[in-house]
PDB file of C-alpha atoms in Angstrom:
ATOM      1  CA  UNK M   1     149.352 214.578  11.051  1.00  0.00           C
ATOM      2  CA  UNK M   2     150.051 215.861  14.557  1.00  0.00           C
ATOM      3  CA  UNK M   3     147.088 213.891  15.937  1.00  0.00           C
ATOM      4  CA  UNK M   4     148.330 210.741  14.209  1.00  0.00           C
ATOM      5  CA  UNK M   5     151.786 211.306  15.678  1.00  0.00           C
ATOM      6  CA  UNK M   6     150.306 211.757  19.186  1.00  0.00           C
ATOM      7  CA  UNK M   7     148.173 208.650  18.713  1.00  0.00           C
ATOM      8  CA  UNK M   8     151.294 206.750  17.617  1.00  0.00           C
ATOM      9  CA  UNK M   9     153.149 207.978  20.703  1.00  0.00           C
ATOM     10  CA  UNK M  10     150.271 206.903  22.932  1.00  0.00           C
ATOM     11  CA  UNK M  11     150.116 203.565  21.182  1.00  0.00           C
ATOM     12  CA  UNK M  12     153.842 203.034  21.655  1.00  0.00           C
ATOM     13  CA  UNK M  13     153.540 203.958  25.337  1.00  0.00           C
ATOM     14  CA  UNK M  14     150.750 201.438  25.751  1.00  0.00           C
ATOM     15  CA  UNK M  15     152.687 198.726  23.946  1.00  0.00           C
ATOM     16  CA  UNK M  16     155.682 199.415  26.208  1.00  0.00           C
ATOM     17  CA  UNK M  17     153.526 198.994  29.318  1.00  0.00           C
ATOM     18  CA  UNK M  18     153.394 195.192  29.118  1.00  0.00           C
ATOM     19  CA  UNK M  19     157.172 194.715  29.245  1.00  0.00           C
ATOM     20  CA  UNK M  20     157.285 197.120  32.198  1.00  0.00           C
ATOM     21  CA  UNK M  21     154.626 195.052  33.972  1.00  0.00           C
ATOM     22  CA  UNK M  22     156.552 191.862  33.206  1.00  0.00           C
ATOM     23  CA  UNK M  23     159.748 193.522  34.407  1.00  0.00           C
ATOM     24  CA  UNK M  24     158.024 194.596  37.640  1.00  0.00           C
ATOM     25  CA  UNK M  25     156.778 191.034  38.164  1.00  0.00           C
ATOM     26  CA  UNK M  26     160.294 189.708  37.549  1.00  0.00           C
ATOM     27  CA  UNK M  27     161.727 192.198  40.056  1.00  0.00           C
ATOM     28  CA  UNK M  28     159.123 191.144  42.638  1.00  0.00           C
ATOM     29  CA  UNK M  29     159.983 187.484  41.975  1.00  0.00           C
ATOM     30  CA  UNK M  30     163.729 188.165  42.380  1.00  0.00           C
ATOM     31  CA  UNK M  31     163.142 190.146  45.585  1.00  0.00           C
ATOM     32  CA  UNK M  32     161.025 187.306  46.990  1.00  0.00           C
ATOM     33  CA  UNK M  33     163.739 184.820  46.020  1.00  0.00           C
ATOM     34  CA  UNK M  34     166.407 186.966  47.713  1.00  0.00           C
ATOM     35  CA  UNK M  35     164.285 187.240  50.867  1.00  0.00           C
ATOM     36  CA  UNK M  36     163.793 183.460  50.891  1.00  0.00           C
ATOM     37  CA  UNK M  37     167.566 182.991  50.570  1.00  0.00           C
ATOM     38  CA  UNK M  38     168.167 185.373  53.507  1.00  0.00           C
ATOM     39  CA  UNK M  39     165.844 183.260  55.641  1.00  0.00           C
ATOM     40  CA  UNK M  40     167.438 179.929  54.699  1.00  0.00           C
ATOM     41  CA  UNK M  41     169.448 178.307  57.442  1.00  0.00           C
ATOM     42  CA  UNK M  42     173.175 178.635  56.933  1.00  0.00           C
ATOM     43  CA  UNK M  43     176.325 178.297  58.969  1.00  0.00           C
ATOM     44  CA  UNK M  44     179.924 179.429  59.241  1.00  0.00           C
ATOM     45  CA  UNK M  45     182.844 178.011  61.143  1.00  0.00           C
ATOM     46  CA  UNK M  46     186.081 179.650  62.289  1.00  0.00           C
ATOM     47  CA  UNK M  47     189.237 178.170  63.804  1.00  0.00           C
ATOM     48  CA  UNK M  48     190.776 180.557  66.357  1.00  0.00           C
ATOM     49  CA  UNK M  49     193.446 180.337  69.020  1.00  0.00           C
ATOM     50  CA  UNK M  50     192.402 179.455  72.561  1.00  0.00           C
ATOM     51  CA  UNK M  51     193.126 183.026  73.704  1.00  0.00           C
ATOM     52  CA  UNK M  52     190.904 184.515  70.976  1.00  0.00           C
ATOM     53  CA  UNK M  53     188.168 182.007  71.846  1.00  0.00           C
ATOM     54  CA  UNK M  54     188.413 183.015  75.511  1.00  0.00           C
ATOM     55  CA  UNK M  55     188.078 186.687  74.502  1.00  0.00           C
ATOM     56  CA  UNK M  56     185.012 185.886  72.362  1.00  0.00           C
ATOM     57  CA  UNK M  57     183.367 184.037  75.257  1.00  0.00           C
ATOM     58  CA  UNK M  58     184.306 186.763  77.733  1.00  0.00           C
ATOM     59  CA  UNK M  59     184.174 186.835  81.512  1.00  0.00           C
ATOM     60  CA  UNK M  60     181.285 184.647  82.702  1.00  0.00           C
ATOM     61  CA  UNK M  61     180.192 184.258  79.063  1.00  0.00           C
ATOM     62  CA  UNK M  62     179.017 187.861  78.796  1.00  0.00           C
ATOM     63  CA  UNK M  63     180.632 188.602  75.401  1.00  0.00           C
ATOM     64  CA  UNK M  64     179.213 185.559  73.636  1.00  0.00           C
ATOM     65  CA  UNK M  65     175.794 186.132  75.205  1.00  0.00           C
ATOM     66  CA  UNK M  66     175.861 189.650  73.770  1.00  0.00           C
ATOM     67  CA  UNK M  67     176.923 188.350  70.319  1.00  0.00           C
ATOM     68  CA  UNK M  68     174.096 185.799  70.338  1.00  0.00           C
ATOM     69  CA  UNK M  69     171.506 188.344  71.450  1.00  0.00           C
ATOM     70  CA  UNK M  70     172.555 191.044  68.987  1.00  0.00           C
ATOM     71  CA  UNK M  71     172.851 188.728  65.969  1.00  0.00           C
ATOM     72  CA  UNK M  72     170.007 186.299  66.780  1.00  0.00           C
ATOM     73  CA  UNK M  73     172.333 183.512  65.601  1.00  0.00           C
ATOM     74  CA  UNK M  74     173.333 180.379  67.487  1.00  0.00           C
ATOM     75  CA  UNK M  75     177.052 180.705  68.284  1.00  0.00           C
ATOM     76  CA  UNK M  76     178.970 177.829  69.846  1.00  0.00           C
ATOM     77  CA  UNK M  77     182.629 177.758  70.885  1.00  0.00           C
ATOM     78  CA  UNK M  78     184.302 174.354  71.222  1.00  0.00           C
ATOM     79  CA  UNK M  79     185.790 173.558  74.578  1.00  0.00           C
ATOM     80  CA  UNK M  80     188.678 171.288  73.569  1.00  0.00           C
ATOM     81  CA  UNK M  81     192.179 171.759  74.864  1.00  0.00           C
ATOM     82  CA  UNK M  82     193.828 172.095  71.465  1.00  0.00           C
ATOM     83  CA  UNK M  83     195.765 174.869  69.734  1.00  0.00           C
ATOM     84  CA  UNK M  84     192.657 175.929  67.822  1.00  0.00           C
ATOM     85  CA  UNK M  85     189.093 176.201  69.068  1.00  0.00           C
ATOM     86  CA  UNK M  86     186.147 176.148  66.690  1.00  0.00           C
ATOM     87  CA  UNK M  87     183.520 178.877  66.635  1.00  0.00           C
ATOM     88  CA  UNK M  88     180.383 177.695  64.854  1.00  0.00           C
ATOM     89  CA  UNK M  89     177.630 180.086  63.833  1.00  0.00           C
ATOM     90  CA  UNK M  90     174.194 178.853  62.719  1.00  0.00           C
ATOM     91  CA  UNK M  91     170.979 180.610  61.756  1.00  0.00           C
ATOM     92  CA  UNK M  92     169.274 182.542  58.994  1.00  0.00           C
ATOM     93  CA  UNK M  93     171.694 184.039  56.499  1.00  0.00           C
ATOM     94  CA  UNK M  94     171.201 187.605  57.754  1.00  0.00           C
ATOM     95  CA  UNK M  95     171.757 186.545  61.365  1.00  0.00           C
ATOM     96  CA  UNK M  96     174.897 184.582  60.453  1.00  0.00           C
ATOM     97  CA  UNK M  97     176.314 187.505  58.451  1.00  0.00           C
ATOM     98  CA  UNK M  98     175.658 189.883  61.353  1.00  0.00           C
ATOM     99  CA  UNK M  99     177.220 187.409  63.796  1.00  0.00           C
ATOM    100  CA  UNK M 100     180.356 187.218  61.613  1.00  0.00           C
ATOM    101  CA  UNK M 101     180.610 191.019  61.535  1.00  0.00           C
ATOM    102  CA  UNK M 102     180.161 191.228  65.313  1.00  0.00           C
ATOM    103  CA  UNK M 103     182.662 188.400  65.863  1.00  0.00           C
ATOM    104  CA  UNK M 104     185.304 190.165  63.763  1.00  0.00           C
ATOM    105  CA  UNK M 105     184.547 193.433  65.551  1.00  0.00           C
ATOM    106  CA  UNK M 106     185.004 191.683  68.912  1.00  0.00           C
ATOM    107  CA  UNK M 107     188.334 190.251  67.699  1.00  0.00           C
ATOM    108  CA  UNK M 108     189.499 193.741  66.749  1.00  0.00           C
ATOM    109  CA  UNK M 109     189.086 194.757  70.422  1.00  0.00           C
ATOM    110  CA  UNK M 110     191.592 192.194  71.709  1.00  0.00           C
ATOM    111  CA  UNK M 111     194.060 193.821  74.134  1.00  0.00           C
ATOM    112  CA  UNK M 112     196.986 192.575  72.016  1.00  0.00           C
ATOM    113  CA  UNK M 113     195.346 193.792  68.800  1.00  0.00           C
ATOM    114  CA  UNK M 114     193.499 191.909  66.088  1.00  0.00           C
ATOM    115  CA  UNK M 115     194.782 188.485  65.090  1.00  0.00           C
ATOM    116  CA  UNK M 116     197.013 188.561  61.999  1.00  0.00           C
ATOM    117  CA  UNK M 117     194.574 186.304  60.201  1.00  0.00           C
ATOM    118  CA  UNK M 118     191.281 184.528  60.712  1.00  0.00           C
ATOM    119  CA  UNK M 119     190.744 180.964  59.514  1.00  0.00           C
ATOM    120  CA  UNK M 120     187.337 180.187  58.142  1.00  0.00           C
ATOM    121  CA  UNK M 121     186.684 176.463  57.894  1.00  0.00           C
ATOM    122  CA  UNK M 122     184.898 175.480  54.692  1.00  0.00           C
ATOM    123  CA  UNK M 123     183.417 172.189  53.509  1.00  0.00           C
ATOM    124  CA  UNK M 124     185.831 170.362  51.174  1.00  0.00           C
ATOM    125  CA  UNK M 125     183.405 170.474  48.247  1.00  0.00           C
ATOM    126  CA  UNK M 126     183.211 174.301  48.322  1.00  0.00           C
ATOM    127  CA  UNK M 127     186.788 174.998  47.195  1.00  0.00           C
ATOM    128  CA  UNK M 128     185.972 174.669  43.489  1.00  0.00           C
ATOM    129  CA  UNK M 129     183.075 177.071  43.820  1.00  0.00           C
ATOM    130  CA  UNK M 130     185.211 179.632  45.652  1.00  0.00           C
ATOM    131  CA  UNK M 131     188.079 179.384  43.185  1.00  0.00           C
ATOM    132  CA  UNK M 132     185.795 179.499  40.154  1.00  0.00           C
ATOM    133  CA  UNK M 133     186.616 178.810  36.529  1.00  0.00           C
ATOM    134  CA  UNK M 134     190.201 179.807  35.879  1.00  0.00           C
ATOM    135  CA  UNK M 135     190.424 181.292  39.376  1.00  0.00           C
ATOM    136  CA  UNK M 136     188.078 184.158  38.485  1.00  0.00           C
ATOM    137  CA  UNK M 137     185.857 183.926  41.584  1.00  0.00           C
ATOM    138  CA  UNK M 138     188.714 183.984  44.081  1.00  0.00           C
ATOM    139  CA  UNK M 139     190.414 186.822  42.191  1.00  0.00           C
ATOM    140  CA  UNK M 140     187.186 188.825  42.380  1.00  0.00           C
ATOM    141  CA  UNK M 141     186.803 188.035  46.118  1.00  0.00           C
ATOM    142  CA  UNK M 142     190.350 189.209  46.749  1.00  0.00           C
ATOM    143  CA  UNK M 143     189.881 192.344  44.661  1.00  0.00           C
ATOM    144  CA  UNK M 144     186.557 193.353  46.232  1.00  0.00           C
ATOM    145  CA  UNK M 145     187.459 192.517  49.839  1.00  0.00           C
ATOM    146  CA  UNK M 146     191.125 193.443  49.877  1.00  0.00           C
ATOM    147  CA  UNK M 147     191.687 190.264  51.901  1.00  0.00           C
ATOM    148  CA  UNK M 148     194.409 187.703  51.435  1.00  0.00           C
ATOM    149  CA  UNK M 149     192.667 184.428  50.721  1.00  0.00           C
ATOM    150  CA  UNK M 150     194.517 181.118  50.793  1.00  0.00           C
ATOM    151  CA  UNK M 151     192.816 177.797  50.174  1.00  0.00           C
TER     152      UNK M 151
END
């Protein structure tokens, strides 16, 4: 009886092996998909005051050169004479995310302190996605980030 029980246990372990293999394959597939998403080109755009833009560029462009080098993203600052200047970031998702972090870090070092808010410019068709059904997505973003988000 004991041998039969052991054989049954071995049999059940063997029958469980296939789902584990399938699960491992699914995990590998999802990891590959996530890696592909990280390498996809993406972009972000911020509207900042002229003084913040000047701080981001830095004396002789040294600050923005450092941001570009450290993040490996393409970062461009508009040169118009308006109230707001646009900072555009392009590159692979990981590079863009790092560039955003570095940009916000650089803003926190402003002599007058961090700006009260940062405006991120989004494509018009993305608002519905950000808000989500019944406002659930934006509520979750606010809860997880602690940020005030106005659309």
